[in-house]
Structures are given as structure tokens and as C-alpha cells.
Short mmCIF file of C-alpha atoms (C1' of nucleotides) in Angstrom, two decimals:
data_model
loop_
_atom_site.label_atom_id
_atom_site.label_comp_id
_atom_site.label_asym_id
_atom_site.label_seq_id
_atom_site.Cartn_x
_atom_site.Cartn_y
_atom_site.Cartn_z
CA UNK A 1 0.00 0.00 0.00
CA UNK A 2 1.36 3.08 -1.03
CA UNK A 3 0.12 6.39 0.13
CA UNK A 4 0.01 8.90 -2.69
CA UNK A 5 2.07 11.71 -2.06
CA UNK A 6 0.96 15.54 -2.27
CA UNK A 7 3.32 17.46 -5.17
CA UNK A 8 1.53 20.68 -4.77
CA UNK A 9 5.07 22.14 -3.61
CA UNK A 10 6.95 20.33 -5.68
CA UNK A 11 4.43 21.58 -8.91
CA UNK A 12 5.03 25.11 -7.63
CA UNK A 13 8.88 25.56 -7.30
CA UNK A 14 9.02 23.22 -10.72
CA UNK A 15 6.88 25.91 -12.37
CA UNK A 16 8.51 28.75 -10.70
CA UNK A 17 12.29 27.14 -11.46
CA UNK A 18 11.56 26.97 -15.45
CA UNK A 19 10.48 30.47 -15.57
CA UNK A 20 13.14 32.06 -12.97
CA UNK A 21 16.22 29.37 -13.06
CA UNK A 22 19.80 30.93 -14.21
CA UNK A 23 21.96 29.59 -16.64
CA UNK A 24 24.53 27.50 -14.93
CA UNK A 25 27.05 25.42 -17.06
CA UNK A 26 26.75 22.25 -14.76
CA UNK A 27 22.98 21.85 -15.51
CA UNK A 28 23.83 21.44 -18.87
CA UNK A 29 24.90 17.60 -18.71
CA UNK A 30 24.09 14.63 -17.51
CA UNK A 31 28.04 13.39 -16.79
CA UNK A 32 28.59 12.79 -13.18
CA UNK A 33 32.00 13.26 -13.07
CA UNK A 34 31.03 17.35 -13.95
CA UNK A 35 28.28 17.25 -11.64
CA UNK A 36 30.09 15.70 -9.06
CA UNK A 37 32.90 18.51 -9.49
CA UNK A 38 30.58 21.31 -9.28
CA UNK A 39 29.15 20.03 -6.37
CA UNK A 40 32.23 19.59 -4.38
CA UNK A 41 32.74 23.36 -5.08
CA UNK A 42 29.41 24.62 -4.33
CA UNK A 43 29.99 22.83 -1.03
CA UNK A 44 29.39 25.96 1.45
CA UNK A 45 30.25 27.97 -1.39
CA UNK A 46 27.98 30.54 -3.48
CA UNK A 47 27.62 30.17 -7.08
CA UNK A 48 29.22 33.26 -8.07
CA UNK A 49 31.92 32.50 -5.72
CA UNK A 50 32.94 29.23 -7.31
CA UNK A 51 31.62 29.92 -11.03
CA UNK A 52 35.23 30.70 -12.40
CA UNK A 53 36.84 27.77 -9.85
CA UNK A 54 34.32 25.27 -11.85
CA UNK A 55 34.93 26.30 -15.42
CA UNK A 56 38.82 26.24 -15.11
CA UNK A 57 38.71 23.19 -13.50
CA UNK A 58 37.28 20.83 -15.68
CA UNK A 59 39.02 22.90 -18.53
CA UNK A 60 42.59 21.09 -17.05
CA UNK A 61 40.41 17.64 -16.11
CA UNK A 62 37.69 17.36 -17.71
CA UNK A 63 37.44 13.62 -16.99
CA UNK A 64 38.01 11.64 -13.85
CA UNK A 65 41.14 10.17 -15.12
CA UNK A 66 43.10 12.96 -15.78
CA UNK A 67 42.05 14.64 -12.47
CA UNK A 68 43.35 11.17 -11.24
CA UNK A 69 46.42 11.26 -13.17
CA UNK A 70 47.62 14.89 -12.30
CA UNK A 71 49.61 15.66 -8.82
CA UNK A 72 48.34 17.01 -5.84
CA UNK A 73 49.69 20.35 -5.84
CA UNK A 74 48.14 21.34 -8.85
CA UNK A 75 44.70 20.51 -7.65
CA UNK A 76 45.34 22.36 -4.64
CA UNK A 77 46.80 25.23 -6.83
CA UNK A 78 43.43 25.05 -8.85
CA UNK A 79 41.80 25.48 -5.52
CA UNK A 80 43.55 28.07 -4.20
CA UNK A 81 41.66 30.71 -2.77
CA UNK A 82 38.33 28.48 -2.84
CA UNK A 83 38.53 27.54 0.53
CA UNK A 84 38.21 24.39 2.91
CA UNK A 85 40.73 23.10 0.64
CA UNK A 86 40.11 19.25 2.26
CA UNK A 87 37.30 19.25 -0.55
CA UNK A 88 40.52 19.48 -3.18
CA UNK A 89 42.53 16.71 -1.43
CA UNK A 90 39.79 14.19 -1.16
CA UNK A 91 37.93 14.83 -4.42
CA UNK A 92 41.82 14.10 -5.76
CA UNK A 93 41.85 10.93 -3.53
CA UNK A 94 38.54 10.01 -4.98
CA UNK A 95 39.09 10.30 -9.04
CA UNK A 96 41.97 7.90 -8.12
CA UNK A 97 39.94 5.13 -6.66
CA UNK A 98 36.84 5.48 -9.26
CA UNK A 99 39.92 5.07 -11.56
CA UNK A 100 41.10 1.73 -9.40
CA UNK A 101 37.76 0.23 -8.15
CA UNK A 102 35.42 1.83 -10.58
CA UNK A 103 37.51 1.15 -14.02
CA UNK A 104 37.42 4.71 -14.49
CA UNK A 105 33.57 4.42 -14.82
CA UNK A 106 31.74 6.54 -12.16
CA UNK A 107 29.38 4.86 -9.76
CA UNK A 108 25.78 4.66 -10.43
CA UNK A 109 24.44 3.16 -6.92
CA UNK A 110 23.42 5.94 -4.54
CA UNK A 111 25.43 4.01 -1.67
CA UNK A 112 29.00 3.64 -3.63
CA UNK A 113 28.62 7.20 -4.40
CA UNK A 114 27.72 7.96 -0.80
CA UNK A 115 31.15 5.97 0.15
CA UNK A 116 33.60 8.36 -1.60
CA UNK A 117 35.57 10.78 -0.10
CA UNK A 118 34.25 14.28 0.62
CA UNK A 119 30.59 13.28 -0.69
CA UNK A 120 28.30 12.61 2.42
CA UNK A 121 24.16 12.62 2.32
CA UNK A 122 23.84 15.76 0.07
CA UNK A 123 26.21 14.97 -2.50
CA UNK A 124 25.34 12.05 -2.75
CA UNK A 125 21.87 12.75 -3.64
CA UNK A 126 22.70 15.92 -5.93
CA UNK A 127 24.94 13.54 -7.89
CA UNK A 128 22.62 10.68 -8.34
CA UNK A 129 19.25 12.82 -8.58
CA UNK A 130 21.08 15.11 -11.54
CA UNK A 131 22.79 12.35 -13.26
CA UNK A 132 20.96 9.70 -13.56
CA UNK A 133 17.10 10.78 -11.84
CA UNK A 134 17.15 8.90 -8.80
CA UNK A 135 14.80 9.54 -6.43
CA UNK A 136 16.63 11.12 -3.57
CA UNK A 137 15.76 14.03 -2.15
CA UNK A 138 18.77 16.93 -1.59
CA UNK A 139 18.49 18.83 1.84
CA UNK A 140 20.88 21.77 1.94
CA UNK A 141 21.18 25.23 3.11
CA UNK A 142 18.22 26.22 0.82
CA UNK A 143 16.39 22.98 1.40
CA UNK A 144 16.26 23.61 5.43
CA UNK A 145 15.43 27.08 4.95
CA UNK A 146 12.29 26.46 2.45
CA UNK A 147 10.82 23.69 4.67
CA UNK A 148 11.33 25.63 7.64
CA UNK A 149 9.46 28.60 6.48
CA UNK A 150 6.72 26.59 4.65
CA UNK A 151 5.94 24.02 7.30
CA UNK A 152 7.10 26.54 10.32
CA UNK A 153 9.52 23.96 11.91
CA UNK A 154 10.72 24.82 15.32
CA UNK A 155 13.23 21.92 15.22
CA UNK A 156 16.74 23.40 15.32
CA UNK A 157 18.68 22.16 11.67
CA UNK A 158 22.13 22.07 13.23
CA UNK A 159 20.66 19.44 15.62
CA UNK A 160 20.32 15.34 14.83
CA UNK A 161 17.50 15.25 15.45
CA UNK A 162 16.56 18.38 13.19
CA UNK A 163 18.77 16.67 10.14
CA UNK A 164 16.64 13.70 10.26
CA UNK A 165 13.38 15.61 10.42
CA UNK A 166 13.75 17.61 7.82
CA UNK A 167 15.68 14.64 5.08
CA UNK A 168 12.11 12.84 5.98
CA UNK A 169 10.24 16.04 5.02
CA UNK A 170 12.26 16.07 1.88
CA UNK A 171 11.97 12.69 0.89
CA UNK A 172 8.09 13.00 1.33
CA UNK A 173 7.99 15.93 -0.77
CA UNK A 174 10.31 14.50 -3.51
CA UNK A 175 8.40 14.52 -7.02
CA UNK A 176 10.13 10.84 -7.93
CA UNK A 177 9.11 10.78 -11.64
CA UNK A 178 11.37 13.82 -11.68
CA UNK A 179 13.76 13.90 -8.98
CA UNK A 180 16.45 16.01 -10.48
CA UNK A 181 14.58 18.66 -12.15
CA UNK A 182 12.71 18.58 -8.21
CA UNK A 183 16.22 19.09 -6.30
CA UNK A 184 17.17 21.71 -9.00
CA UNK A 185 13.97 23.22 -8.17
CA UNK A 186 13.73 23.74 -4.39
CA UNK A 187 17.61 24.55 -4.31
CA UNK A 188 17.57 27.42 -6.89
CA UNK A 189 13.94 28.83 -5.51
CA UNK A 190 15.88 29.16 -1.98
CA UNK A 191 19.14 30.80 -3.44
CA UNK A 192 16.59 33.27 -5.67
CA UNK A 193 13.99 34.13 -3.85
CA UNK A 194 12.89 32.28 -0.36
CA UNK A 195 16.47 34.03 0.54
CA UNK A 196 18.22 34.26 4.36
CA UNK A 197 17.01 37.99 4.63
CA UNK A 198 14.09 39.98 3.98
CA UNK A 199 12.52 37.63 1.31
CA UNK A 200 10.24 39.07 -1.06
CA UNK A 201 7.06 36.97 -0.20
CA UNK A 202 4.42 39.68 -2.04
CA UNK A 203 6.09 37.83 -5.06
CA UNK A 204 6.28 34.06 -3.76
CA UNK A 205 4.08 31.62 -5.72
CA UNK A 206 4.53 29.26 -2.37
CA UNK A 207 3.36 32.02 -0.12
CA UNK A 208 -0.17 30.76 -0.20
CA UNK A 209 0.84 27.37 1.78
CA UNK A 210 3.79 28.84 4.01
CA UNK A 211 2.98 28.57 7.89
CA UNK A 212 6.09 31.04 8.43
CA UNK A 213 4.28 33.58 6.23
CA UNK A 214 0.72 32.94 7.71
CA UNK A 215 2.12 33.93 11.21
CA UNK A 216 4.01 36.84 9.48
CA UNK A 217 7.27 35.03 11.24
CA UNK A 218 9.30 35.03 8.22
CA UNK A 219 12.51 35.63 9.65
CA UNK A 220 12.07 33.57 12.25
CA UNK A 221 13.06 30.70 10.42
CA UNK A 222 15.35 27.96 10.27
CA UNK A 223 15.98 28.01 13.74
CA UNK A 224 19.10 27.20 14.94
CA UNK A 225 21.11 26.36 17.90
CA UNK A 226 24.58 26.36 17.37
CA UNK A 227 27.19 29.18 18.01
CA UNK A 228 30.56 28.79 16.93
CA UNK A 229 33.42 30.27 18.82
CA UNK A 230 36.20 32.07 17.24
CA UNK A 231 39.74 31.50 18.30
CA UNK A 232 42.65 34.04 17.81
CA UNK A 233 46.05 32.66 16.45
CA UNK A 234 49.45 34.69 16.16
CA UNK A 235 51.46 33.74 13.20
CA UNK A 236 54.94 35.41 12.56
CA UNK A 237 56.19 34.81 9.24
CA UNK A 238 59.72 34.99 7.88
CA UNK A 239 60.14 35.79 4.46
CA UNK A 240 63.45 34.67 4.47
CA UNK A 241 65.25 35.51 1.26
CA UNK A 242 69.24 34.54 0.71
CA UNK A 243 71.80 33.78 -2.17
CA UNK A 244 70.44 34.59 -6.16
CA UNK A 245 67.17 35.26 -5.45
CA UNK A 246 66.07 32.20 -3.31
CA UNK A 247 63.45 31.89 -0.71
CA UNK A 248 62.50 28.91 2.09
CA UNK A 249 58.78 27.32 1.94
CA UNK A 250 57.48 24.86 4.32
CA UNK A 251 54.25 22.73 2.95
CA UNK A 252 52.18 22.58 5.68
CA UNK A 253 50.96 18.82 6.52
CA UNK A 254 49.63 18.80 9.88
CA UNK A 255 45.84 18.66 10.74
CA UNK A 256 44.95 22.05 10.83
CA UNK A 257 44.18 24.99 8.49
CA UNK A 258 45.56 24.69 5.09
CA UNK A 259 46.61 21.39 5.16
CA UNK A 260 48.54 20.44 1.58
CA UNK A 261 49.44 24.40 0.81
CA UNK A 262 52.51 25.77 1.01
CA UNK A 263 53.50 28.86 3.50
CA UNK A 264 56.49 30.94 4.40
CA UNK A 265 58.79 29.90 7.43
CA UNK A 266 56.39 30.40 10.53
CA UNK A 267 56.63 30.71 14.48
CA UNK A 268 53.34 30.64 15.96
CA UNK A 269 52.90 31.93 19.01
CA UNK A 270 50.30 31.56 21.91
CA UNK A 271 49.81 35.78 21.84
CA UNK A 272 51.60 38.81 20.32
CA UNK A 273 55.13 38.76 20.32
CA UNK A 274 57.80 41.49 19.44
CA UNK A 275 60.52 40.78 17.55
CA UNK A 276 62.75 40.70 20.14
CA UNK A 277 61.27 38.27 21.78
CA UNK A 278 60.72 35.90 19.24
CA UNK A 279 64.61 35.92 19.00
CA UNK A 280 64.86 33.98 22.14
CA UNK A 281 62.36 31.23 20.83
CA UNK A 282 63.81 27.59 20.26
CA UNK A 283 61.83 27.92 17.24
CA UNK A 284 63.70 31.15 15.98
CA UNK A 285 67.13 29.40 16.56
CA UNK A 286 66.02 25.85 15.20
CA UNK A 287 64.93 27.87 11.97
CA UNK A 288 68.24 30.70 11.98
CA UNK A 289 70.94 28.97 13.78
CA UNK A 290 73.10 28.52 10.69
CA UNK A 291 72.36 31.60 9.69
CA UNK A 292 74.76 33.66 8.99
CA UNK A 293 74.51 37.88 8.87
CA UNK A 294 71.12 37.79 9.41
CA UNK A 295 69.41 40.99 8.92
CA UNK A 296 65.35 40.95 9.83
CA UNK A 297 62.86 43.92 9.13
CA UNK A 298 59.68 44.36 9.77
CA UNK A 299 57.17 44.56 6.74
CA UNK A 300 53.45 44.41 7.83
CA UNK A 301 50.86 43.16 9.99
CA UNK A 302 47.41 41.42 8.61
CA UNK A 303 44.53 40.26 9.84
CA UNK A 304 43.16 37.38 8.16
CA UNK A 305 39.49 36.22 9.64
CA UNK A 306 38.53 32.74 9.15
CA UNK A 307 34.61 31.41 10.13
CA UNK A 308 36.32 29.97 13.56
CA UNK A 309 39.48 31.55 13.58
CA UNK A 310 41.14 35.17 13.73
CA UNK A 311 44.71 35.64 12.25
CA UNK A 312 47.22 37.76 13.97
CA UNK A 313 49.81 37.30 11.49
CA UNK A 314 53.15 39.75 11.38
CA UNK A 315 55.35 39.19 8.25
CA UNK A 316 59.29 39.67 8.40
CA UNK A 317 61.78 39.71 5.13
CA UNK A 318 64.85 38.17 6.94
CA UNK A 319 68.33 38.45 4.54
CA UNK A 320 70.94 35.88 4.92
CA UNK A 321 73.95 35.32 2.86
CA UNK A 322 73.48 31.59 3.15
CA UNK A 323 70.93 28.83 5.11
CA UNK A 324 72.34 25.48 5.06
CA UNK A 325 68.91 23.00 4.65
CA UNK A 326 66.82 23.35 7.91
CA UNK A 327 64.32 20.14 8.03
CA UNK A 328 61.30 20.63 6.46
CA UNK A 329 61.76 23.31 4.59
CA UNK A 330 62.05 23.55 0.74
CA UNK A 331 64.43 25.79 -1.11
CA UNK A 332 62.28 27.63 -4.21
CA UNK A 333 63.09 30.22 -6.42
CA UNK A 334 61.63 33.37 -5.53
CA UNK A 335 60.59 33.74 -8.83
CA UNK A 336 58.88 30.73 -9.11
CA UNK A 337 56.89 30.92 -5.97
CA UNK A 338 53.38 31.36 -7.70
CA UNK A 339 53.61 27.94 -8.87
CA UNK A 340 52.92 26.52 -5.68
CA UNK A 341 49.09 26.65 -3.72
CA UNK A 342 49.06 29.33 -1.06
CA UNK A 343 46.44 30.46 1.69
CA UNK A 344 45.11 33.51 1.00
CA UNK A 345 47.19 35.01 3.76
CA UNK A 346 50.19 34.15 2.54
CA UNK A 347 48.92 35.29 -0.93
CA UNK A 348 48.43 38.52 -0.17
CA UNK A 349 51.42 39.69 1.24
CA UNK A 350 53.60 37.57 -1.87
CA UNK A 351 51.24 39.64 -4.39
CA UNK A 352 52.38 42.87 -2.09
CA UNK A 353 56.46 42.06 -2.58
"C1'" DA B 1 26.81 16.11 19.89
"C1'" DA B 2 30.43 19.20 19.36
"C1'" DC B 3 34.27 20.73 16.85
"C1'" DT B 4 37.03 21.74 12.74
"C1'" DC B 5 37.77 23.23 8.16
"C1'" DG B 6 38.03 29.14 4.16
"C1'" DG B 7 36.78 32.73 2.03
"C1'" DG B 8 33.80 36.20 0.49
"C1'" DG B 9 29.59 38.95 -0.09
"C1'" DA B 10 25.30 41.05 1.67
"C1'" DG B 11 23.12 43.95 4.96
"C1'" DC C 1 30.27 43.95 12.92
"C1'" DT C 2 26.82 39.25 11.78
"C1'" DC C 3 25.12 35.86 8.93
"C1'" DC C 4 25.58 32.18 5.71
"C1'" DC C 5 26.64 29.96 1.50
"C1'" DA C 6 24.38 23.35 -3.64
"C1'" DG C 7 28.54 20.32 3.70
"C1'" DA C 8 31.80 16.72 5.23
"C1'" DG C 9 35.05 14.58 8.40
"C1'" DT C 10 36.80 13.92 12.97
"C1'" DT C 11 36.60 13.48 17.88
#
DNA sequence: AACTCGGGGAG
DNA sequence: CTCCCAGAGTT
């Protein structure tokens, strides 16, 4: 016994989507391996944030086997800029093992796409839904926000409980005959108009059957619970420049910010420290102790604000006549120092010198 | 369940 | 300033 379902939304954002949708280059095909790219990059990201990021990338791999073939730090220098750059690392890891375990040929079954690195329940859906119509329903930012407001939900959407609610009310919802043209639909109707702030609901074709507008409580919804914390980091960075026009690098590799890019000698420090007192550091001497005239100036101070963290960071040019190799550090060419993936940090004071 | 992971644009 | 974006992984 099946119950049949009510597509009264669903017929509403469809009708408003092919009237109002924009013309977006990954909507054009039905190959998951572009989908599945343009996903990755939307992750937490705004379309005209990650527009240019899309069409450049599948311009150097535009199929899973040559994103599988090509080395890390080009991916990452692809990505540079974008953000959360684990998305780069493990869509790289991926292509490799749809290469290996796959043949190459991208998987079909919601579940092994669900497996692969960096695609969780969203993704997966998006991918399968747009590629190949599968009936599963996408709940993002835009989903959570539209049921919220329609059905006046009071569950929080950062809470488990609230996740599960709200993939249920999506699944229910889910026009299956169409599924993809459905996910496209309810996505793009709350990036374009159900929007975070001050939505225009005069001109809502959904206004009619949304609780949130009945009890005029628009902006009350989604609720949520969390609050993130931000935590302040000092980072003094030598710019340390010696012989014909050579520099030192250090790729950073621990778990932490910008794992996999590359970043100028740093000392981090627990609060602000002066210059001369990052002399008497172990970390100072470990990095300078076989150097030899050092001369350090002071070039300028940034503040770089990430979502949970703040950036005190204080950049140095240090001249030596000569470093002898100091471990983990690379010797580059000054002049070749834009070929390797930076933070945006780090960026901006290179594009400065 | 709470925390971590970037960067940018809108208001 | 605050919020949040076609979220996922780790602890």
C-alpha cells in the first residue's frame, strides 16, 4: 500500500524554477563526473563565488582520469583561494579510486557514491538525482530554509535530530518521476527568492501554503542552535630571502588549516610577540641557527578572519647570505613561488612584494 | 553532539 | 560587525 504523495510544492517551485532558473554550465549535462565537481565546489560555497573555480577546472580535467592522473599540488593550486581546501585533497583521492575500483567508470548506486571521499548525504543525492534521476531528495542550506518557512519547523537544523526531520520532510515531498529537475527546483527557488534575509514573499508563488508567512514570522526561520566560537592565532612569518634570489617554503601537513598548501617559514605563538622576543624562541634558533649575517625587518601586519578563527599574522623579510637545509623546509626560487598553492594570507602579502 | 575546516559577499 | 553559503570529516 502506497500512500500517494501531495506534489503541490513540488508543482510550484518546478513551475517557478523553469520560468526564474539561471543559466549554470553544470545543468547542462548529464556526466557525473562534472556534476560531481561542481558540487564539491558549491559545497558551502555561493555560485558566483565558485563559477570561475568550476569552469577552469574541468578545462585542465575534464574527466576523472586525468584529475586522477595529475599531482596534488596542482589541484590544490586550482583550488587556491576556494577555501576548505580538504574538498581538493579528497575529491583528488577520490578520481583515483573510481579510476582503481570503478575502471574509471563513475558509480551509479546511490550508496557507492555515498562511500567516496568528501561526498556525504547531500552529495550524494545531488549527484545521483542530476545524473541519472534517482529519487533522492537533496536537503541543503536552501532545502532547510524552504521547509522551515513553509511548514514553520521549530526543530533546530544544526541538531540530529533536526537533520533527520527535515531529510524525511524532503523525501516526502520528492516529485520521484522527476527527482532532479525537483532538487534543481527547491535549491535554486531558496538561493533566488525564499532568501536568508528579507525575502520578497508579495512575489512568492509558495506564499499561499507557508505557515512562516501565515504567522508573518518570516525571519524567524530555520531556527538554529549552534554558536561557533572564534579563536585568535598569532602567526609570525619569515620571508626569508638569501643567495640569487632564493626563498625557504614549508608545505604545511599537519591537521589544521591549510593542510597540503605551502606557507612561508612560521613561528606561531600563543599571543603577540615582538621581535625581540621571538629571537629567544627555540623555534627562531632551530629555523636561523646557521644563519649567517642575518638581517630581519619588519614589513606588515594582517589580519586574516577565518569562520572559527582570527589571524594575527606579522610578516618579516629576513636576509641571509646563506641557510644550510633546515628540516622541512624547501628551497624555491623566488621567482617561481606562484607555482605553488598558497592560503590567502600568505597570498596577499607575496602579491604585495 | 560538538568541533574543525576558508573565504567572500550582503546587509 | 553578523550571517551564511548546492557540507563533510573527525573526535
Amino acid at each position: 500500500m502506497s500512500k500517494e504523495k501531495d506534489l503541490r510544492l513540488s508543482s510550484i517551485l518546478i513551475r517557478w524554477y523553469n520560468r526564474n532558473k539561471r543559466d549554470l554550465p553544470w545543468r547542462d549535462t548529464t556526466d557525473p563526473y562534472i556534476i560531481w565537481i561542481s558540487e564539491i565546489i558549491l559545497q558551502q560555497t555561493r555560485v558566483d563565488q565558485g563559477y570561475a573555480y568550476f569552469t577552469r577546472f574541468v578545462k585542465r580535467f575534464p574527466s576523472v582520469d586525468l584529475l586522477a592522473q595529475a599531482e596534488e599540488d596542482e589541484v590544490l593550486k586550482l583550488w587556491q583561494g576556494l577555501g576548505y581546501y580538504s574538498r581538493a585533497r579528497n575529491l583528488h583521492a577520490a578520481a583515483k579510486i573510481v579510476l582503481e575500483k570503478y575502471q574509471g567508470v563513475f558509480p551509479q548506486d546511490y550508496t557507492d557514491v555515498l562511500s567516496m571521499k568528501g561526498v556525504g548525504e547531500y552529495t550524494a543525492a545531488a549527484i545521483v538525482s542530476f545524473a541519472y534521476d534517482q529519487p533522492h531528495a537533496v536537503v541543503d542550506g536552501n532545502v532547510f530554509r524552504v521547509l522551515s518557512r513553509i511548514f514553520a519547523v521549530e526543530e533546530p537544523i544544526d541538531s540530529t535530530k533536526g537533520k533527520k526531520l527535515f531529510s524525511q520532510l524532503a523525501q516526502e515531498l520528492l516529485d520521484d518521476k522527476r527527482a532532479g529537475l525537483h532538487n534543481q527546483a527547491i535549491m535554486e527557488f531558496g538561493a533566488l527568492q525564499c532568501v536568508p534575509v528579507s525575502p520578497d514573499c508579495n512575489s512568492c508563488p509558495a506564499s499561499v501554503m507557508c505557515l512562516a508567512y501565515a504567522q508573518d514570522k518570516v525571519n524567524v526561520y530555520p531556527v538554529k542552535a549552534g554558536k561557533q566560537k572564534v579563536r585568535a592565532r598569532f602567526f609570525n612569518y619569515f620571508d626569508v630571502r638569501y643567495g640569487d634570489g632564493y626563498m625557504l617554503l614549508h608545505k604545511r601537513t599537519a591537521k589544521d588549516i591549510w593542510q597540503g598548501l605551502y606557507e612561508l617559514p612560521l613561528i606561531e605563538t600563543a599571543e603577540a610577540m615582538s621581535i625581540e622576543e621571538l629571537h629567544r624562541t627555540d623555534s627562531f634558533r632551530r629555523i636561523f641557527e646557521n644563519g649567517d649575517g642575518l638581517h630581519i625587518k619588519y614589513i606588515t601586519q594582517m589580519k586574516h578572519i577565518l569562520s572559527h578563527q582570527a589571524i594575527h599574522a606579522v610578516f618579516y623579510q629576513v636576509e641571509v647570505r646563506k641557510v644550510s637545509a633546515v628540516d622541512g623546509y624547501i628551497e624555491v626560487r623566488a621567482s617561481d613561488v606562484d607555482e605553488y598553492p598558497v592560503s590567502r594570507l600568505v597570498h596577499k602579502y607575496l602579491e604585495k612584494m
